[in-house]
């Protein structure tokens, strides 16, 4: 059995947090990521018998009992994770009772999972119902998207359509759009519940004036999803910096054409029926 620190999971999570930091989306201890691992994956590296300690969680996660998560630690800086993975991340298993986790590896200075762990677990529950391949929940602070939450109405339709219109890749990468919740205090179960509720329909949920919660099958895919949202937000911001006057744009017909070309169904509440689409 190889040590868990040499597993691809630790390496990929450290690489991802490094990228999040370098992109400027996770200053100081901003951001948190959790990656679900299967029992076989844990077995191959860490083993599943040895529990280092138990950590209580403030949420009933019994629906996820027995599931394993590699998760970033509370108060930890993403820029350091690549150098100190065994200190700044931990591998945990949700207990049968659901009110605590078994620490299997990591957090070796007494650390604990992110303060947003209940919100992550609530979102994992909803995403797993949609698709059993979903493994990742990622929270970060993409600057241009956060800035848009000060200048646009906080409505899922407005954000989704505006982002779709900024770049043809957007509707291809997130045809369901982006969900928006009201501003709420972070680190609470209330924001977790609101986010998880939106995760029933969206893989990206905007926390106004703060950041995003995003979900995906892999770290790369989830990172790419946020990257695409933020690219569109950057283009929107740049347009405003150029005076904000739009002379031409990506039309609804163009959006329909993209969905047809890539065999996607856009959120029908945000893009009306395809009567204008090219046949
Ligand atoms: O983990 O970003 O919202 C720090 C945060 C909390
Ligand atoms: Zn945050």
PDB file of C-alpha atoms and ligand atoms in Angstrom:
ATOM      1  CA  UNK A   1       0.000   0.000   0.000  1.00  0.00           C
ATOM      2  CA  UNK A   2       1.407   3.377  -1.073  1.00  0.00           C
ATOM      3  CA  UNK A   3       1.146   6.300   1.323  1.00  0.00           C
ATOM      4  CA  UNK A   4      -1.912   8.413   0.697  1.00  0.00           C
ATOM      5  CA  UNK A   5       0.249  11.526   0.301  1.00  0.00           C
ATOM      6  CA  UNK A   6       1.569  10.022  -2.951  1.00  0.00           C
ATOM      7  CA  UNK A   7      -1.920   9.324  -4.319  1.00  0.00           C
ATOM      8  CA  UNK A   8      -3.149  11.170  -7.414  1.00  0.00           C
ATOM      9  CA  UNK A   9      -6.003  12.596  -5.284  1.00  0.00           C
ATOM     10  CA  UNK A  10      -3.724  14.599  -2.998  1.00  0.00           C
ATOM     11  CA  UNK A  11      -1.592  15.732  -5.943  1.00  0.00           C
ATOM     12  CA  UNK A  12      -4.628  16.809  -7.992  1.00  0.00           C
ATOM     13  CA  UNK A  13      -6.277  18.646  -5.114  1.00  0.00           C
ATOM     14  CA  UNK A  14      -3.003  20.462  -4.302  1.00  0.00           C
ATOM     15  CA  UNK A  15      -2.576  21.363  -7.979  1.00  0.00           C
ATOM     16  CA  UNK A  16      -6.158  22.632  -8.138  1.00  0.00           C
ATOM     17  CA  UNK A  17      -5.886  24.791  -5.016  1.00  0.00           C
ATOM     18  CA  UNK A  18      -2.580  26.168  -6.371  1.00  0.00           C
ATOM     19  CA  UNK A  19      -4.353  27.109  -9.618  1.00  0.00           C
ATOM     20  CA  UNK A  20      -7.259  28.668  -7.730  1.00  0.00           C
ATOM     21  CA  UNK A  21      -4.781  30.760  -5.748  1.00  0.00           C
ATOM     22  CA  UNK A  22      -2.744  31.771  -8.818  1.00  0.00           C
ATOM     23  CA  UNK A  23      -5.901  32.781 -10.647  1.00  0.00           C
ATOM     24  CA  UNK A  24      -6.581  35.234  -7.815  1.00  0.00           C
ATOM     25  CA  UNK A  25      -9.811  33.552  -6.784  1.00  0.00           C
ATOM     26  CA  UNK A  26      -8.684  32.458  -3.293  1.00  0.00           C
ATOM     27  CA  UNK A  27      -6.862  35.101  -1.328  1.00  0.00           C
ATOM     28  CA  UNK A  28      -5.657  34.280   2.212  1.00  0.00           C
ATOM     29  CA  UNK A  29      -7.809  31.361   3.494  1.00  0.00           C
ATOM     30  CA  UNK A  30     -10.562  31.982   0.938  1.00  0.00           C
ATOM     31  CA  UNK A  31     -12.107  28.988  -0.793  1.00  0.00           C
ATOM     32  CA  UNK A  32     -12.631  25.322  -0.006  1.00  0.00           C
ATOM     33  CA  UNK A  33     -12.846  22.117  -2.029  1.00  0.00           C
ATOM     34  CA  UNK A  34     -14.106  18.607  -1.310  1.00  0.00           C
ATOM     35  CA  UNK A  35     -13.543  15.532  -3.489  1.00  0.00           C
ATOM     36  CA  UNK A  36     -15.503  12.297  -2.918  1.00  0.00           C
ATOM     37  CA  UNK A  37     -13.403   9.133  -3.117  1.00  0.00           C
ATOM     38  CA  UNK A  38     -14.639   5.553  -3.336  1.00  0.00           C
ATOM     39  CA  UNK A  39     -13.799   2.940  -0.712  1.00  0.00           C
ATOM     40  CA  UNK A  40     -11.592   1.107  -3.236  1.00  0.00           C
ATOM     41  CA  UNK A  41      -9.657   4.283  -3.971  1.00  0.00           C
ATOM     42  CA  UNK A  42      -9.067   4.888  -0.277  1.00  0.00           C
ATOM     43  CA  UNK A  43      -8.247   1.216   0.303  1.00  0.00           C
ATOM     44  CA  UNK A  44      -5.496   1.328  -2.324  1.00  0.00           C
ATOM     45  CA  UNK A  45      -3.609   4.146  -0.596  1.00  0.00           C
ATOM     46  CA  UNK A  46      -4.669   4.878   2.963  1.00  0.00           C
ATOM     47  CA  UNK A  47      -6.542   1.771   4.064  1.00  0.00           C
ATOM     48  CA  UNK A  48      -9.945   2.039   5.703  1.00  0.00           C
ATOM     49  CA  UNK A  49      -9.245   0.539   9.164  1.00  0.00           C
ATOM     50  CA  UNK A  50      -7.170   3.144  10.922  1.00  0.00           C
ATOM     51  CA  UNK A  51      -9.066   6.138  12.300  1.00  0.00           C
ATOM     52  CA  UNK A  52      -6.795   8.923  13.573  1.00  0.00           C
ATOM     53  CA  UNK A  53      -9.519  10.830  15.417  1.00  0.00           C
ATOM     54  CA  UNK A  54     -13.163  11.826  15.248  1.00  0.00           C
ATOM     55  CA  UNK A  55     -14.324  15.315  14.385  1.00  0.00           C
ATOM     56  CA  UNK A  56     -17.888  16.462  15.058  1.00  0.00           C
ATOM     57  CA  UNK A  57     -19.808  18.245  12.316  1.00  0.00           C
ATOM     58  CA  UNK A  58     -22.761  20.578  12.818  1.00  0.00           C
ATOM     59  CA  UNK A  59     -25.075  18.925  10.334  1.00  0.00           C
ATOM     60  CA  UNK A  60     -26.839  15.565  10.023  1.00  0.00           C
ATOM     61  CA  UNK A  61     -24.915  13.942   7.157  1.00  0.00           C
ATOM     62  CA  UNK A  62     -26.235  10.400   7.803  1.00  0.00           C
ATOM     63  CA  UNK A  63     -27.420  10.278   4.176  1.00  0.00           C
ATOM     64  CA  UNK A  64     -23.736  10.177   3.246  1.00  0.00           C
ATOM     65  CA  UNK A  65     -22.687   7.680   5.969  1.00  0.00           C
ATOM     66  CA  UNK A  66     -19.605   5.674   4.979  1.00  0.00           C
ATOM     67  CA  UNK A  67     -18.629   8.041   2.160  1.00  0.00           C
ATOM     68  CA  UNK A  68     -15.073   9.386   1.928  1.00  0.00           C
ATOM     69  CA  UNK A  69     -14.088  12.991   1.216  1.00  0.00           C
ATOM     70  CA  UNK A  70     -10.713  14.594   0.721  1.00  0.00           C
ATOM     71  CA  UNK A  71     -11.360  18.123   1.945  1.00  0.00           C
ATOM     72  CA  UNK A  72      -9.426  21.348   2.511  1.00  0.00           C
ATOM     73  CA  UNK A  73      -8.979  22.524   6.099  1.00  0.00           C
ATOM     74  CA  UNK A  74     -10.579  25.431   7.904  1.00  0.00           C
ATOM     75  CA  UNK A  75      -8.399  28.561   7.959  1.00  0.00           C
ATOM     76  CA  UNK A  76      -5.847  27.077   5.539  1.00  0.00           C
ATOM     77  CA  UNK A  77      -4.281  29.063   2.700  1.00  0.00           C
ATOM     78  CA  UNK A  78      -4.628  27.580  -0.791  1.00  0.00           C
ATOM     79  CA  UNK A  79      -1.171  28.904  -1.683  1.00  0.00           C
ATOM     80  CA  UNK A  80       0.381  26.617   0.955  1.00  0.00           C
ATOM     81  CA  UNK A  81      -1.480  23.402   0.235  1.00  0.00           C
ATOM     82  CA  UNK A  82       0.962  22.136  -2.379  1.00  0.00           C
ATOM     83  CA  UNK A  83       3.803  22.357   0.172  1.00  0.00           C
ATOM     84  CA  UNK A  84       1.906  21.079   3.237  1.00  0.00           C
ATOM     85  CA  UNK A  85      -0.830  18.739   1.988  1.00  0.00           C
ATOM     86  CA  UNK A  86      -0.816  16.513   5.080  1.00  0.00           C
ATOM     87  CA  UNK A  87      -1.396  19.545   7.292  1.00  0.00           C
ATOM     88  CA  UNK A  88      -3.812  21.556   5.151  1.00  0.00           C
ATOM     89  CA  UNK A  89      -6.117  18.827   3.824  1.00  0.00           C
ATOM     90  CA  UNK A  90      -7.729  15.761   5.356  1.00  0.00           C
ATOM     91  CA  UNK A  91      -9.329  12.510   4.271  1.00  0.00           C
ATOM     92  CA  UNK A  92     -12.510  11.894   6.241  1.00  0.00           C
ATOM     93  CA  UNK A  93     -15.276   9.274   6.351  1.00  0.00           C
ATOM     94  CA  UNK A  94     -18.813  10.260   7.335  1.00  0.00           C
ATOM     95  CA  UNK A  95     -19.844   8.315  10.471  1.00  0.00           C
ATOM     96  CA  UNK A  96     -22.936   6.114  10.633  1.00  0.00           C
ATOM     97  CA  UNK A  97     -24.683   8.622  12.929  1.00  0.00           C
ATOM     98  CA  UNK A  98     -23.834  11.407  10.467  1.00  0.00           C
ATOM     99  CA  UNK A  99     -22.893  13.936  13.160  1.00  0.00           C
ATOM    100  CA  UNK A 100     -19.139  13.336  12.974  1.00  0.00           C
ATOM    101  CA  UNK A 101     -16.389  12.256  10.602  1.00  0.00           C
ATOM    102  CA  UNK A 102     -13.556   9.764  11.041  1.00  0.00           C
ATOM    103  CA  UNK A 103     -10.221  11.315  10.122  1.00  0.00           C
ATOM    104  CA  UNK A 104      -8.263   8.767   8.064  1.00  0.00           C
ATOM    105  CA  UNK A 105      -5.345  10.943   6.924  1.00  0.00           C
ATOM    106  CA  UNK A 106      -4.120  14.545   7.086  1.00  0.00           C
ATOM    107  CA  UNK A 107      -4.932  17.562   9.315  1.00  0.00           C
ATOM    108  CA  UNK A 108      -1.781  16.451  11.171  1.00  0.00           C
ATOM    109  CA  UNK A 109      -1.546  19.593  13.303  1.00  0.00           C
ATOM    110  CA  UNK A 110      -5.032  19.141  14.758  1.00  0.00           C
ATOM    111  CA  UNK A 111      -6.897  20.792  11.873  1.00  0.00           C
ATOM    112  CA  UNK A 112     -10.492  20.274  10.835  1.00  0.00           C
ATOM    113  CA  UNK A 113     -12.496  20.426   7.593  1.00  0.00           C
ATOM    114  CA  UNK A 114     -13.507  23.785   6.118  1.00  0.00           C
ATOM    115  CA  UNK A 115     -16.137  25.844   7.918  1.00  0.00           C
ATOM    116  CA  UNK A 116     -18.265  25.367   4.798  1.00  0.00           C
ATOM    117  CA  UNK A 117     -18.170  21.548   5.110  1.00  0.00           C
ATOM    118  CA  UNK A 118     -21.898  21.294   6.020  1.00  0.00           C
ATOM    119  CA  UNK A 119     -22.699  23.364   2.903  1.00  0.00           C
ATOM    120  CA  UNK A 120     -20.459  21.057   0.848  1.00  0.00           C
ATOM    121  CA  UNK A 121     -22.139  17.925   2.201  1.00  0.00           C
ATOM    122  CA  UNK A 122     -25.637  19.328   1.588  1.00  0.00           C
ATOM    123  CA  UNK A 123     -24.609  20.112  -1.994  1.00  0.00           C
ATOM    124  CA  UNK A 124     -23.011  16.656  -2.435  1.00  0.00           C
ATOM    125  CA  UNK A 125     -26.327  15.076  -1.377  1.00  0.00           C
ATOM    126  CA  UNK A 126     -28.271  17.002  -4.031  1.00  0.00           C
ATOM    127  CA  UNK A 127     -25.738  16.530  -6.829  1.00  0.00           C
ATOM    128  CA  UNK A 128     -25.492  12.779  -6.139  1.00  0.00           C
ATOM    129  CA  UNK A 129     -29.275  12.525  -6.589  1.00  0.00           C
ATOM    130  CA  UNK A 130     -28.890  14.123 -10.033  1.00  0.00           C
ATOM    131  CA  UNK A 131     -25.855  12.135 -11.122  1.00  0.00           C
ATOM    132  CA  UNK A 132     -23.923   9.431  -9.210  1.00  0.00           C
ATOM    133  CA  UNK A 133     -20.689  10.499 -10.973  1.00  0.00           C
ATOM    134  CA  UNK A 134     -20.636  13.876  -9.258  1.00  0.00           C
ATOM    135  CA  UNK A 135     -17.683  14.025  -6.873  1.00  0.00           C
ATOM    136  CA  UNK A 136     -16.534  17.595  -6.417  1.00  0.00           C
ATOM    137  CA  UNK A 137     -17.819  20.684  -4.656  1.00  0.00           C
ATOM    138  CA  UNK A 138     -15.645  23.783  -5.093  1.00  0.00           C
ATOM    139  CA  UNK A 139     -16.056  27.168  -3.434  1.00  0.00           C
ATOM    140  CA  UNK A 140     -13.974  30.135  -4.585  1.00  0.00           C
ATOM    141  CA  UNK A 141     -14.107  33.909  -5.128  1.00  0.00           C
ATOM    142  CA  UNK A 142     -13.937  34.661  -8.884  1.00  0.00           C
ATOM    143  CA  UNK A 143     -13.441  38.428  -8.975  1.00  0.00           C
ATOM    144  CA  UNK A 144     -15.370  39.534 -12.064  1.00  0.00           C
ATOM    145  CA  UNK A 145     -18.390  37.377 -11.327  1.00  0.00           C
ATOM    146  CA  UNK A 146     -18.520  38.691  -7.756  1.00  0.00           C
ATOM    147  CA  UNK A 147     -18.286  42.254  -9.128  1.00  0.00           C
ATOM    148  CA  UNK A 148     -21.299  41.598 -11.384  1.00  0.00           C
ATOM    149  CA  UNK A 149     -23.370  40.789  -8.273  1.00  0.00           C
ATOM    150  CA  UNK A 150     -23.143  44.481  -7.343  1.00  0.00           C
ATOM    151  CA  UNK A 151     -24.380  45.786 -10.683  1.00  0.00           C
ATOM    152  CA  UNK A 152     -26.897  43.242 -12.020  1.00  0.00           C
ATOM    153  CA  UNK A 153     -30.238  42.176 -10.511  1.00  0.00           C
ATOM    154  CA  UNK A 154     -29.752  39.041  -8.407  1.00  0.00           C
ATOM    155  CA  UNK A 155     -31.790  36.781 -10.695  1.00  0.00           C
ATOM    156  CA  UNK A 156     -30.666  33.445 -12.138  1.00  0.00           C
ATOM    157  CA  UNK A 157     -32.141  34.313 -15.552  1.00  0.00           C
ATOM    158  CA  UNK A 158     -30.369  37.668 -15.826  1.00  0.00           C
ATOM    159  CA  UNK A 159     -26.977  36.216 -14.817  1.00  0.00           C
ATOM    160  CA  UNK A 160     -27.324  33.138 -17.007  1.00  0.00           C
ATOM    161  CA  UNK A 161     -28.353  35.024 -20.128  1.00  0.00           C
ATOM    162  CA  UNK A 162     -25.752  37.760 -19.640  1.00  0.00           C
ATOM    163  CA  UNK A 163     -22.963  35.198 -19.227  1.00  0.00           C
ATOM    164  CA  UNK A 164     -24.187  33.125 -22.202  1.00  0.00           C
ATOM    165  CA  UNK A 165     -24.102  36.255 -24.379  1.00  0.00           C
ATOM    166  CA  UNK A 166     -20.458  36.984 -23.538  1.00  0.00           C
ATOM    167  CA  UNK A 167     -18.862  33.922 -25.156  1.00  0.00           C
ATOM    168  CA  UNK A 168     -20.121  30.995 -27.278  1.00  0.00           C
ATOM    169  CA  UNK A 169     -18.496  28.479 -24.916  1.00  0.00           C
ATOM    170  CA  UNK A 170     -20.680  29.532 -22.015  1.00  0.00           C
ATOM    171  CA  UNK A 171     -23.989  27.963 -23.038  1.00  0.00           C
ATOM    172  CA  UNK A 172     -22.099  24.840 -24.136  1.00  0.00           C
ATOM    173  CA  UNK A 173     -20.413  24.456 -20.740  1.00  0.00           C
ATOM    174  CA  UNK A 174     -23.404  25.478 -18.572  1.00  0.00           C
ATOM    175  CA  UNK A 175     -26.620  25.077 -20.638  1.00  0.00           C
ATOM    176  CA  UNK A 176     -28.669  24.940 -17.418  1.00  0.00           C
ATOM    177  CA  UNK A 177     -27.406  28.443 -16.512  1.00  0.00           C
ATOM    178  CA  UNK A 178     -26.176  29.757 -13.177  1.00  0.00           C
ATOM    179  CA  UNK A 179     -28.290  29.746 -10.002  1.00  0.00           C
ATOM    180  CA  UNK A 180     -28.333  32.855  -7.818  1.00  0.00           C
ATOM    181  CA  UNK A 181     -29.223  32.969  -4.109  1.00  0.00           C
ATOM    182  CA  UNK A 182     -29.680  36.139  -2.015  1.00  0.00           C
ATOM    183  CA  UNK A 183     -26.725  37.496  -0.036  1.00  0.00           C
ATOM    184  CA  UNK A 184     -26.378  35.420   3.157  1.00  0.00           C
ATOM    185  CA  UNK A 185     -23.858  35.008   5.966  1.00  0.00           C
ATOM    186  CA  UNK A 186     -21.211  32.406   4.999  1.00  0.00           C
ATOM    187  CA  UNK A 187     -20.282  29.446   7.215  1.00  0.00           C
ATOM    188  CA  UNK A 188     -23.910  28.805   8.243  1.00  0.00           C
ATOM    189  CA  UNK A 189     -26.229  25.881   7.617  1.00  0.00           C
ATOM    190  CA  UNK A 190     -28.800  28.354   6.211  1.00  0.00           C
ATOM    191  CA  UNK A 191     -26.572  29.344   3.277  1.00  0.00           C
ATOM    192  CA  UNK A 192     -25.741  25.644   2.832  1.00  0.00           C
ATOM    193  CA  UNK A 193     -29.440  24.744   2.581  1.00  0.00           C
ATOM    194  CA  UNK A 194     -30.169  27.528   0.100  1.00  0.00           C
ATOM    195  CA  UNK A 195     -27.152  26.524  -2.008  1.00  0.00           C
ATOM    196  CA  UNK A 196     -28.018  22.819  -1.985  1.00  0.00           C
ATOM    197  CA  UNK A 197     -31.563  23.669  -3.018  1.00  0.00           C
ATOM    198  CA  UNK A 198     -30.214  25.473  -6.109  1.00  0.00           C
ATOM    199  CA  UNK A 199     -27.810  22.579  -6.756  1.00  0.00           C
ATOM    200  CA  UNK A 200     -30.893  20.519  -7.685  1.00  0.00           C
ATOM    201  CA  UNK A 201     -30.972  22.498 -10.951  1.00  0.00           C
ATOM    202  CA  UNK A 202     -27.535  24.081 -11.366  1.00  0.00           C
ATOM    203  CA  UNK A 203     -23.858  23.104 -11.063  1.00  0.00           C
ATOM    204  CA  UNK A 204     -22.884  26.721 -10.387  1.00  0.00           C
ATOM    205  CA  UNK A 205     -24.519  28.735  -7.615  1.00  0.00           C
ATOM    206  CA  UNK A 206     -23.564  32.391  -7.159  1.00  0.00           C
ATOM    207  CA  UNK A 207     -23.155  33.707  -3.631  1.00  0.00           C
ATOM    208  CA  UNK A 208     -23.650  37.450  -4.225  1.00  0.00           C
ATOM    209  CA  UNK A 209     -20.786  39.733  -3.124  1.00  0.00           C
ATOM    210  CA  UNK A 210     -18.788  36.621  -2.170  1.00  0.00           C
ATOM    211  CA  UNK A 211     -18.152  33.824  -4.698  1.00  0.00           C
ATOM    212  CA  UNK A 212     -19.470  30.591  -6.163  1.00  0.00           C
ATOM    213  CA  UNK A 213     -20.247  27.026  -5.213  1.00  0.00           C
ATOM    214  CA  UNK A 214     -19.610  24.729  -8.169  1.00  0.00           C
ATOM    215  CA  UNK A 215     -20.062  20.985  -8.679  1.00  0.00           C
ATOM    216  CA  UNK A 216     -18.624  18.433 -11.087  1.00  0.00           C
ATOM    217  CA  UNK A 217     -17.413  14.899 -11.791  1.00  0.00           C
ATOM    218  CA  UNK A 218     -13.725  15.752 -11.443  1.00  0.00           C
ATOM    219  CA  UNK A 219     -11.517  18.535 -10.118  1.00  0.00           C
ATOM    220  CA  UNK A 220     -10.495  19.511 -13.651  1.00  0.00           C
ATOM    221  CA  UNK A 221     -14.053  19.664 -14.901  1.00  0.00           C
ATOM    222  CA  UNK A 222     -15.295  21.688 -11.938  1.00  0.00           C
ATOM    223  CA  UNK A 223     -12.364  24.085 -12.217  1.00  0.00           C
ATOM    224  CA  UNK A 224     -13.052  24.420 -15.956  1.00  0.00           C
ATOM    225  CA  UNK A 225     -16.690  25.210 -15.228  1.00  0.00           C
ATOM    226  CA  UNK A 226     -15.758  28.084 -12.898  1.00  0.00           C
ATOM    227  CA  UNK A 227     -13.092  29.212 -15.371  1.00  0.00           C
ATOM    228  CA  UNK A 228     -15.681  29.470 -18.156  1.00  0.00           C
ATOM    229  CA  UNK A 229     -18.165  31.385 -15.983  1.00  0.00           C
ATOM    230  CA  UNK A 230     -15.422  33.766 -14.868  1.00  0.00           C
ATOM    231  CA  UNK A 231     -14.119  34.248 -18.434  1.00  0.00           C
ATOM    232  CA  UNK A 232     -17.562  35.460 -19.483  1.00  0.00           C
ATOM    233  CA  UNK A 233     -17.698  37.701 -16.388  1.00  0.00           C
ATOM    234  CA  UNK A 234     -14.304  39.152 -17.345  1.00  0.00           C
ATOM    235  CA  UNK A 235     -15.551  39.917 -20.859  1.00  0.00           C
ATOM    236  CA  UNK A 236     -18.649  41.582 -19.362  1.00  0.00           C
ATOM    237  CA  UNK A 237     -16.440  43.683 -17.066  1.00  0.00           C
ATOM    238  CA  UNK A 238     -14.142  44.618 -19.932  1.00  0.00           C
ATOM    239  CA  UNK A 239     -17.117  45.745 -22.021  1.00  0.00           C
ATOM    240  CA  UNK A 240     -18.156  48.026 -19.152  1.00  0.00           C
ATOM    241  CA  UNK A 241     -14.593  49.383 -19.001  1.00  0.00           C
ATOM    242  CA  UNK A 242     -14.817  50.131 -22.745  1.00  0.00           C
ATOM    243  CA  UNK A 243     -17.886  52.280 -22.087  1.00  0.00           C
ATOM    244  CA  UNK A 244     -20.531  49.575 -21.897  1.00  0.00           C
ATOM    245  CA  UNK A 245     -22.149  50.348 -25.237  1.00  0.00           C
ATOM    246  CA  UNK A 246     -22.956  47.091 -27.038  1.00  0.00           C
ATOM    247  CA  UNK A 247     -23.179  47.408 -30.842  1.00  0.00           C
ATOM    248  CA  UNK A 248     -23.526  43.689 -31.592  1.00  0.00           C
ATOM    249  CA  UNK A 249     -23.838  40.541 -29.510  1.00  0.00           C
ATOM    250  CA  UNK A 250     -24.527  36.797 -29.468  1.00  0.00           C
ATOM    251  CA  UNK A 251     -28.277  36.570 -30.236  1.00  0.00           C
ATOM    252  CA  UNK A 252     -30.861  34.049 -29.015  1.00  0.00           C
ATOM    253  CA  UNK A 253     -30.713  32.498 -32.470  1.00  0.00           C
ATOM    254  CA  UNK A 254     -26.937  32.103 -32.092  1.00  0.00           C
ATOM    255  CA  UNK A 255     -27.499  30.459 -28.680  1.00  0.00           C
ATOM    256  CA  UNK A 256     -30.015  28.028 -30.207  1.00  0.00           C
ATOM    257  CA  UNK A 257     -27.581  27.249 -33.021  1.00  0.00           C
ATOM    258  CA  UNK A 258     -24.879  26.432 -30.450  1.00  0.00           C
ATOM    259  CA  UNK A 259     -27.226  24.083 -28.549  1.00  0.00           C
ATOM    260  CA  UNK A 260     -28.226  22.357 -31.776  1.00  0.00           C
ATOM    261  CA  UNK A 261     -24.589  21.973 -32.896  1.00  0.00           C
ATOM    262  CA  UNK A 262     -23.503  20.518 -29.541  1.00  0.00           C
ATOM    263  CA  UNK A 263     -26.724  18.573 -28.919  1.00  0.00           C
ATOM    264  CA  UNK A 264     -27.601  20.401 -25.695  1.00  0.00           C
ATOM    265  CA  UNK A 265     -30.882  21.469 -24.122  1.00  0.00           C
ATOM    266  CA  UNK A 266     -30.682  24.992 -22.719  1.00  0.00           C
ATOM    267  CA  UNK A 267     -32.681  25.944 -19.651  1.00  0.00           C
ATOM    268  CA  UNK A 268     -36.114  26.651 -21.267  1.00  0.00           C
ATOM    269  CA  UNK A 269     -36.892  29.323 -18.673  1.00  0.00           C
ATOM    270  CA  UNK A 270     -33.899  31.359 -19.852  1.00  0.00           C
ATOM    271  CA  UNK A 271     -34.011  30.761 -23.606  1.00  0.00           C
ATOM    272  CA  UNK A 272     -37.417  30.567 -25.229  1.00  0.00           C
ATOM    273  CA  UNK A 273     -38.419  27.820 -27.692  1.00  0.00           C
ATOM    274  CA  UNK A 274     -36.239  27.351 -30.716  1.00  0.00           C
ATOM    275  CA  UNK A 275     -38.503  28.956 -33.313  1.00  0.00           C
ATOM    276  CA  UNK A 276     -35.645  31.205 -34.427  1.00  0.00           C
ATOM    277  CA  UNK A 277     -33.054  28.425 -34.615  1.00  0.00           C
ATOM    278  CA  UNK A 278     -31.419  27.560 -37.910  1.00  0.00           C
ATOM    279  CA  UNK A 279     -32.776  24.276 -39.238  1.00  0.00           C
TER     280      UNK A 279
HETATM  281  O1  LIG B   1     -13.037  29.048   3.483  1.00  0.00           O
HETATM  282  O2  LIG B   1     -14.129  31.252   1.584  1.00  0.00           O
HETATM  283  O3  LIG B   1     -16.598  31.313   2.603  1.00  0.00           O
HETATM  284  C1  LIG B   1     -13.130  30.418   3.516  1.00  0.00           C
HETATM  285  C2  LIG B   1     -14.265  30.888   2.726  1.00  0.00           C
HETATM  286  C3  LIG B   1     -15.579  30.854   3.387  1.00  0.00           C
HETATM  287 ZN1  LIG B   2     -15.698  32.198   0.602  1.00  0.00          ZN
END
